mmCIF file of C-alpha atoms in Angstrom:
data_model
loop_
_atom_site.group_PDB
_atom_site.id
_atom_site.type_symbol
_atom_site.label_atom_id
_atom_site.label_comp_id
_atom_site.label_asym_id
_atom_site.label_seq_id
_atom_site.Cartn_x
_atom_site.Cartn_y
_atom_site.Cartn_z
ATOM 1 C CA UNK T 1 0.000 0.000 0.000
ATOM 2 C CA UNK T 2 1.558 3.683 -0.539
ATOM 3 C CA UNK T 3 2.324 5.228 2.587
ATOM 4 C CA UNK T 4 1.995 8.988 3.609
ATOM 5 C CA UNK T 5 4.054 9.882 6.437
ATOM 6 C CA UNK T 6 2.935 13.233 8.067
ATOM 7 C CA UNK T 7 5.653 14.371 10.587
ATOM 8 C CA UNK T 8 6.175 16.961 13.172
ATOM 9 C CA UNK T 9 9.659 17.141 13.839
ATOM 10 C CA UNK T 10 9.698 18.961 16.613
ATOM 11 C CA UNK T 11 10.694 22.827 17.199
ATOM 12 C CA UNK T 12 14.318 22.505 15.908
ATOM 13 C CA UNK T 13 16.923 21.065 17.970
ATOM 14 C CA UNK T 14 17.274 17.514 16.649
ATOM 15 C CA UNK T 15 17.700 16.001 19.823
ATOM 16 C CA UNK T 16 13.847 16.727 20.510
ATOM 17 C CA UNK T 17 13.487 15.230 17.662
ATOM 18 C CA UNK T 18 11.698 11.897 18.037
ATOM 19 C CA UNK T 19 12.898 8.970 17.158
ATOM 20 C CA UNK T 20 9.489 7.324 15.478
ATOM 21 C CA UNK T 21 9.778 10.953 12.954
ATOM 22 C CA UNK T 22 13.407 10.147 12.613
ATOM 23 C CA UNK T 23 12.584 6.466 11.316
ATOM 24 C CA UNK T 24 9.849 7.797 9.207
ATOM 25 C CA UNK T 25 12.296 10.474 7.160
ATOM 26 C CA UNK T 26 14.560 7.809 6.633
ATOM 27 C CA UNK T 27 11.807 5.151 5.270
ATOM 28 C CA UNK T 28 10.846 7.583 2.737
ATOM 29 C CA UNK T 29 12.267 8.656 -0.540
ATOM 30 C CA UNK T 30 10.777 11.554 -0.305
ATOM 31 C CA UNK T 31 10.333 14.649 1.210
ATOM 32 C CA UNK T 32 7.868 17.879 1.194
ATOM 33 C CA UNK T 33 8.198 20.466 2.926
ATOM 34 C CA UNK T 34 9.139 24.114 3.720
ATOM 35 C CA UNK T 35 12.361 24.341 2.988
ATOM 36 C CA UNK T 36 13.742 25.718 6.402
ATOM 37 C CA UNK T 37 12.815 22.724 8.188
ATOM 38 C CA UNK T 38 14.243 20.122 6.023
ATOM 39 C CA UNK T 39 17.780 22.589 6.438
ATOM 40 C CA UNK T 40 16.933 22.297 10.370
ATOM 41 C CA UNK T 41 17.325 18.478 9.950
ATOM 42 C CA UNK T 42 20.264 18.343 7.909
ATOM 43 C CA UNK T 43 22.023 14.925 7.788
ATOM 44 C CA UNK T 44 18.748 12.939 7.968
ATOM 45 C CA UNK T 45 17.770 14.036 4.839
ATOM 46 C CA UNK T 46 20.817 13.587 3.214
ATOM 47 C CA UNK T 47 19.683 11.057 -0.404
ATOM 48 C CA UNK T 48 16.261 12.339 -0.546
ATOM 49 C CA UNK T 49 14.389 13.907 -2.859
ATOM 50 C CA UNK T 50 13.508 17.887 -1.059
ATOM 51 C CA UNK T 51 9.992 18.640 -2.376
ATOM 52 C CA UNK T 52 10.970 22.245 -1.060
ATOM 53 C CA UNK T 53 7.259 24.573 -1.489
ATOM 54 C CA UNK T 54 7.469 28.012 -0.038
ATOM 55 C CA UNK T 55 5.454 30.038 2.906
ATOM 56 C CA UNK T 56 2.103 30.149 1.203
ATOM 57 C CA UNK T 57 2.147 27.003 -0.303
ATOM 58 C CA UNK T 58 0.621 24.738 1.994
ATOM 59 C CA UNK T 59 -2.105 23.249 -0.076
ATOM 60 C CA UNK T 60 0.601 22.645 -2.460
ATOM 61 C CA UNK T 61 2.496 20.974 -0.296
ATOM 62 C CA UNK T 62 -0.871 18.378 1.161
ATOM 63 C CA UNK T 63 -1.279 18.102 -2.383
ATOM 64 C CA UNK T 64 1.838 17.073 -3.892
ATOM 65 C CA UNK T 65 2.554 14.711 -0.940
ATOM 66 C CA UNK T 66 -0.648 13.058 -1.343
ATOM 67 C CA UNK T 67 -0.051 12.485 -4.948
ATOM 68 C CA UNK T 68 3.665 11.661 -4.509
ATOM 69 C CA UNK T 69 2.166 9.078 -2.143
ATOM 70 C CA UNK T 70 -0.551 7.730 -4.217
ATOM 71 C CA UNK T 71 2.017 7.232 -7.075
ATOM 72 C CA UNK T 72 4.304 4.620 -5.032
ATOM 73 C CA UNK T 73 6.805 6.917 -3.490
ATOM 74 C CA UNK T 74 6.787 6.663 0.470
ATOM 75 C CA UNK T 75 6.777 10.131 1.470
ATOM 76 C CA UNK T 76 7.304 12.300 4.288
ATOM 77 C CA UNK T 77 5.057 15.609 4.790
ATOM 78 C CA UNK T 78 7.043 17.583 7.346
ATOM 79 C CA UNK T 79 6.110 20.347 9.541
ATOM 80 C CA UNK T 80 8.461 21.131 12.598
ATOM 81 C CA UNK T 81 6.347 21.528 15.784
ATOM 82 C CA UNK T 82 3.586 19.212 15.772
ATOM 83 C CA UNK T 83 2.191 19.029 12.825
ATOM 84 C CA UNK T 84 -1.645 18.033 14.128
ATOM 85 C CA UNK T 85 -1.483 21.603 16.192
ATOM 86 C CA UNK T 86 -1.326 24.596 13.355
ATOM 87 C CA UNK T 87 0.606 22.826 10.800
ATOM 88 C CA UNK T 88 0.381 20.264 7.362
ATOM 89 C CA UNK T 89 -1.884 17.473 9.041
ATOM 90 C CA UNK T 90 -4.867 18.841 8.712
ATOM 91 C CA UNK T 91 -4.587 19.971 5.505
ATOM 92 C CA UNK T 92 -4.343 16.156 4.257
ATOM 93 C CA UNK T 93 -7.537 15.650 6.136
ATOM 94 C CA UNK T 94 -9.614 17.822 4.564
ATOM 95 C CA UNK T 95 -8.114 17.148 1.153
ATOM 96 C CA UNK T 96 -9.510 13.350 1.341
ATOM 97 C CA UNK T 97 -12.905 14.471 3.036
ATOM 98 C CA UNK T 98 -13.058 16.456 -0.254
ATOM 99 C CA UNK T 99 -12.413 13.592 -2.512
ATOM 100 C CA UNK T 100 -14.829 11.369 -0.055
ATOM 101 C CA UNK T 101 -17.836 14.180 -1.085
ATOM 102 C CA UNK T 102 -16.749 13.880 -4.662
ATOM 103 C CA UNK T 103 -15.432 17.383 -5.134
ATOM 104 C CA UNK T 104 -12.117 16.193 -6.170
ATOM 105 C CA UNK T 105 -10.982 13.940 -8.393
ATOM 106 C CA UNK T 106 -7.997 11.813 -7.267
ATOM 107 C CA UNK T 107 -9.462 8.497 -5.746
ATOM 108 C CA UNK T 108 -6.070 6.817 -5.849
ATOM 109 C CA UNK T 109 -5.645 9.154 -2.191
ATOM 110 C CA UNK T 110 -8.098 7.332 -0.524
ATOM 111 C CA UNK T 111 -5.443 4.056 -1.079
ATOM 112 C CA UNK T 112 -2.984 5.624 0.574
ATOM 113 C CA UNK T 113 -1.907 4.586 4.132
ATOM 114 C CA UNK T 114 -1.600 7.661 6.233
ATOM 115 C CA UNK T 115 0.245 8.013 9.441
ATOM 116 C CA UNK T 116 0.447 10.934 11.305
ATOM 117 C CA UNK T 117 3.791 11.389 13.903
ATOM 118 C CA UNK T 118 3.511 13.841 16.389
ATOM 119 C CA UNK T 119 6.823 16.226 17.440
ATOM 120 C CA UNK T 120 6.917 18.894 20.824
ATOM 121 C CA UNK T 121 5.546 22.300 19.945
ATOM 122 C CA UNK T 122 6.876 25.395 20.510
ATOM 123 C CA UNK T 123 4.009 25.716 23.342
ATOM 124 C CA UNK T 124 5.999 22.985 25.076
ATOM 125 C CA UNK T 125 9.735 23.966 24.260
ATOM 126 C CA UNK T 126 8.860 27.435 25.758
ATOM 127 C CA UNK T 127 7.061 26.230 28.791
ATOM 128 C CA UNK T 128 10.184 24.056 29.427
ATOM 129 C CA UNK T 129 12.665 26.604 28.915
ATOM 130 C CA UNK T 130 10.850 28.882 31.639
ATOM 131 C CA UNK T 131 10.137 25.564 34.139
ATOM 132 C CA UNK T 132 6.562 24.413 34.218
ATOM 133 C CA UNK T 133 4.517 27.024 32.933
ATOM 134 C CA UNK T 134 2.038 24.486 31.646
ATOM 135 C CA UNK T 135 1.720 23.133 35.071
ATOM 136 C CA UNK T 136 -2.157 23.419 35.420
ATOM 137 C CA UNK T 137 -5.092 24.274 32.319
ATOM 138 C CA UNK T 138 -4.112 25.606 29.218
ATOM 139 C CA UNK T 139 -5.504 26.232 25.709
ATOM 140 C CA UNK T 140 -3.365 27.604 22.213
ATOM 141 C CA UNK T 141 -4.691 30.336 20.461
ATOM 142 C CA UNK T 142 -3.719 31.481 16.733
ATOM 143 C CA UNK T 143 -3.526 35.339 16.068
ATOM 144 C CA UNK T 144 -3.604 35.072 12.580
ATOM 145 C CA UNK T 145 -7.218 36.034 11.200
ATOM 146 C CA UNK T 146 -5.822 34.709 7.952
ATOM 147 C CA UNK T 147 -7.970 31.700 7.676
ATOM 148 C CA UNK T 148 -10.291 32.626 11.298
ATOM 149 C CA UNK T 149 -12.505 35.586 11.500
ATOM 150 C CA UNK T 150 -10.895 38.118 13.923
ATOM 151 C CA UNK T 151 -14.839 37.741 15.708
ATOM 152 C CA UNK T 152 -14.132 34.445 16.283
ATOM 153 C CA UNK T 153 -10.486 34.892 17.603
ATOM 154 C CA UNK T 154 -11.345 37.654 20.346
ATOM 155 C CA UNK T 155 -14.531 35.361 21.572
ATOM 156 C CA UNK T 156 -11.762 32.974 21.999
ATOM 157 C CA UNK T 157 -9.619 34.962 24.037
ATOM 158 C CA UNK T 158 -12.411 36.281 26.121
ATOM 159 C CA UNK T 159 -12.931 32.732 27.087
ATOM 160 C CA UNK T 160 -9.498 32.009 28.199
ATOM 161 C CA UNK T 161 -9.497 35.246 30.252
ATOM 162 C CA UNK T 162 -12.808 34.669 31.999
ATOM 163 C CA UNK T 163 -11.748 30.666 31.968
ATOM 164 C CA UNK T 164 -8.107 31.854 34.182
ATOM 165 C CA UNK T 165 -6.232 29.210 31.379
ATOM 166 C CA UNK T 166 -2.557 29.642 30.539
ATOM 167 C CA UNK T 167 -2.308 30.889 27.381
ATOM 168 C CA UNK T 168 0.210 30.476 24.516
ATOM 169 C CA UNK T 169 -0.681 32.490 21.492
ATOM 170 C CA UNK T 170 0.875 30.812 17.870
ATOM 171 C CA UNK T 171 1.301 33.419 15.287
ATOM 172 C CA UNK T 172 1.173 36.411 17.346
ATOM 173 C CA UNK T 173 2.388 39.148 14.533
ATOM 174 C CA UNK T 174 3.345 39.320 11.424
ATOM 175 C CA UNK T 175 4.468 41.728 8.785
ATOM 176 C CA UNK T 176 1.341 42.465 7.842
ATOM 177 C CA UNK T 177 -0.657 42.462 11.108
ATOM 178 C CA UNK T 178 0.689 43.715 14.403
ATOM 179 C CA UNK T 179 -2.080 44.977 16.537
ATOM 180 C CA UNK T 180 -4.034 41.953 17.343
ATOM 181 C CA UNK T 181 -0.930 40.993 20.235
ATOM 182 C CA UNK T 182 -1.771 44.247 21.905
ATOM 183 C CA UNK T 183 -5.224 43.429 21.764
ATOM 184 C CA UNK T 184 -5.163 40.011 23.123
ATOM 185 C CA UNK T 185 -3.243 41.938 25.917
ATOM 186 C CA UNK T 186 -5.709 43.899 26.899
ATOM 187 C CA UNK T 187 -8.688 41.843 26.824
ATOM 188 C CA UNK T 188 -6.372 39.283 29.439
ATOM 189 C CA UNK T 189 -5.954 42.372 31.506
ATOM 190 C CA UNK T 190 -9.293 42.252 32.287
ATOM 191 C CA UNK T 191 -9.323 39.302 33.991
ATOM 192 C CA UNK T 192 -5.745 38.843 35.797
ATOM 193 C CA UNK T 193 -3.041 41.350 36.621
ATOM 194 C CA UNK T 194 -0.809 43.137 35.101
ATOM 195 C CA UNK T 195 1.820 41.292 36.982
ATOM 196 C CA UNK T 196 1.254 38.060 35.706
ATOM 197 C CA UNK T 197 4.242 36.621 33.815
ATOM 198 C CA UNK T 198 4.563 36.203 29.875
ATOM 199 C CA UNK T 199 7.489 34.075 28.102
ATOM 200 C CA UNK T 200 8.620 35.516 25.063
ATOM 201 C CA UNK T 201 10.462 32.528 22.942
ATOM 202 C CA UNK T 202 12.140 33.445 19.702
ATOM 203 C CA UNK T 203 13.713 30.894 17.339
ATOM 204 C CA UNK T 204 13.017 28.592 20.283
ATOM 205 C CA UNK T 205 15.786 25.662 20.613
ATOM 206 C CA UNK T 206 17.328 26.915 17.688
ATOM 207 C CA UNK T 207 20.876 28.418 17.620
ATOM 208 C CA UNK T 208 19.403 31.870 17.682
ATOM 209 C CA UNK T 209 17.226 31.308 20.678
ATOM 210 C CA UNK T 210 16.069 34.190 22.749
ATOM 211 C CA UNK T 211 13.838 33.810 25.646
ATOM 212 C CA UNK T 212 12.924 36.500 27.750
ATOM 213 C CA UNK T 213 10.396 36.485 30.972
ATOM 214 C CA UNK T 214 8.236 39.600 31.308
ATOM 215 C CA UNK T 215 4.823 40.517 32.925
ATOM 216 C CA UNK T 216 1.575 41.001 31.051
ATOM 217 C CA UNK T 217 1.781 44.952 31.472
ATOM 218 C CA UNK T 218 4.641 44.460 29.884
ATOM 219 C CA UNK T 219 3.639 42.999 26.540
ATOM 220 C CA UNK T 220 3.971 44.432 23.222
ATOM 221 C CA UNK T 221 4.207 43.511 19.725
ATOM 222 C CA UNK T 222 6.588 45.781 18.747
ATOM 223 C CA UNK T 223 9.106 43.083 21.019
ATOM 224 C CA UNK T 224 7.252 40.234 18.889
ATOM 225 C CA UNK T 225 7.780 38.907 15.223
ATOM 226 C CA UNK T 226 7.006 36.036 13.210
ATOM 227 C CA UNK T 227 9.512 33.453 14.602
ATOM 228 C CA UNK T 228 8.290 34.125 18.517
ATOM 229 C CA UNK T 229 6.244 32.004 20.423
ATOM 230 C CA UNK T 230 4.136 34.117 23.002
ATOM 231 C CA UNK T 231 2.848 32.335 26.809
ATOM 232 C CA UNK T 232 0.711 34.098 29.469
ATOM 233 C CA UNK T 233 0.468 32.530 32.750
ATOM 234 C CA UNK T 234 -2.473 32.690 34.587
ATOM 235 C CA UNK T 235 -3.559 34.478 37.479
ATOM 236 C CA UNK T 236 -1.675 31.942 39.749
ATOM 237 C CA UNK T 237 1.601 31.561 37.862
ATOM 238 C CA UNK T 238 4.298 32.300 39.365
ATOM 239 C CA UNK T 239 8.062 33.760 38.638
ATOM 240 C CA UNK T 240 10.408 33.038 40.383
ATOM 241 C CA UNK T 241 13.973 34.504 40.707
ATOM 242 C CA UNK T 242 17.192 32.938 42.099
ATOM 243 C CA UNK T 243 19.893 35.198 41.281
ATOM 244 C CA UNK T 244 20.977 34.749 37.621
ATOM 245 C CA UNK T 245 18.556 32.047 37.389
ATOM 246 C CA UNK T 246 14.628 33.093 36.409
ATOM 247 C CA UNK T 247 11.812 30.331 36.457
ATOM 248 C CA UNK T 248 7.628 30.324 35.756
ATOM 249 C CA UNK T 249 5.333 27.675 37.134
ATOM 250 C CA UNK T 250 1.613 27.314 37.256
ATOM 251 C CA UNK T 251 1.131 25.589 40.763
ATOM 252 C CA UNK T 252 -2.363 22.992 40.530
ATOM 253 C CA UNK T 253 -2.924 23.163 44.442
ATOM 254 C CA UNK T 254 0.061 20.730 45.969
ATOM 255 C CA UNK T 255 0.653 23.483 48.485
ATOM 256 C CA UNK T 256 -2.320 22.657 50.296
ATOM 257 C CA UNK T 257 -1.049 19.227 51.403
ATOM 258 C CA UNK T 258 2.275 20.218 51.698
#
């Protein structure tokens, strides 16, 4: 049977990346993807055939891998992160629900054997790199009213605010939109304080890494591009500071049976 693999290879270091992804690349011949992430992998993609579609291209990408797929190839559709949260997978999805409804025409995708390969997100490589920031409720929120009505988006937030959930916000600016950050900002102001500590991750795990702690009061896109993955505690989350040494951790109650 052909075989899609769709694989989130994590948010860049290699050593997060794991090992079921890293059997996957090397089963396949080849492999589609943004270009930047097959550089990020480097070695492990050394004999392949790069299927390298640009920002933009995503449907392209679902697409071709299907077909590449359905043709015989084993194939690798790579996103780093995970690819189920904001990324390729569910792209591939809705491309064969289409096909199942007759509204496209490529039936040899509904032979293929598809399986998907999760990676750590950037949600988790920040949280990490900061302690346990994800130590009690959370939810993910994308920024980008690209493909989401902004209506939809600030209903969203609202809820986390009123809901007191850790947020991490994907896609928080981009060269085209900067004023929806600021705005998430202030709608969380309005239900914990301006204290509350934010992680601000850029390139995270990657040689370039920057990671800065901050409070919510603090916050503003100008400090925030493309590459930067953006986490609010909530009203219990705590920073702490031990000389040179800064941490953030969402406590779920342990203190009162310690």
């Amino acid at each position: 049977m052909s075989k899609l693999f769709v694989v989130g290879t994590g948010p860049g270091d290699l050593q997060l990346l794991a090992p079921k992804a890293a059997s996957a690349i090397q089963a396949s011949s080849d492999l589609v993807a943004y270009g930047l992430y097959l550089d990020l992998l480097g070695q492990i993609c050394k004999g392949k055939t790069h299927h390298d579609l640009p920002l933009g291209e995503e449907i392209g990408r679902a697409r071709l891998a299907l077909d590449l797929a359905a043709s015989g190839k084993a194939t690798a559709l790579i996103s780093s992160g995970d690819i189920g949260i904001y990324a390729m997978a569910t792209l591939v999805f809705e491309l064969l629900e289409l096909q199942l409804q007759g509204k496209e025409n490529h039936p040899e995708w509904l032979d293929v054997d598809i399986e998907v390969i999760p990676g750590i997100s950037a949600m988790q490589a920040g949280a990490a790199s900061v302690g346990a920031m994800l130590g009690h409720d959370f939810c993910t929120i994308s920024l980008s009213n690209l493909l989401t009505p902004w209506e939809t988006i600030e209903k969203r937030i609202k809820s986390a605010g009123e809901g007191d959930f850790v947020v991490s916000f994907y896609n928080p600016v981009s060269r085209k939109r900067d004023w929806q950050l600021n705005t998430a900002r202030d709608i969380l102001l309005e239900h914990r304080p301006a204290s509350t500590p934010v992680m601000i991750g850029r390139q995270l795990t990657r040689e370039d890494e920057n990671i800065n702690i901050i409070t919510l009061g603090e916050l503003d896109a100008k400090d925030v591009d493309m590459f930067t993955m953006v986490s609010v505690g909530n009203s219990e989350s705590r920073h702490l500071v031990n000389g040179s040494k800064e941490w953030i951790y969402t406590p779920r109650g342990y203190s009162k049976k310690l």
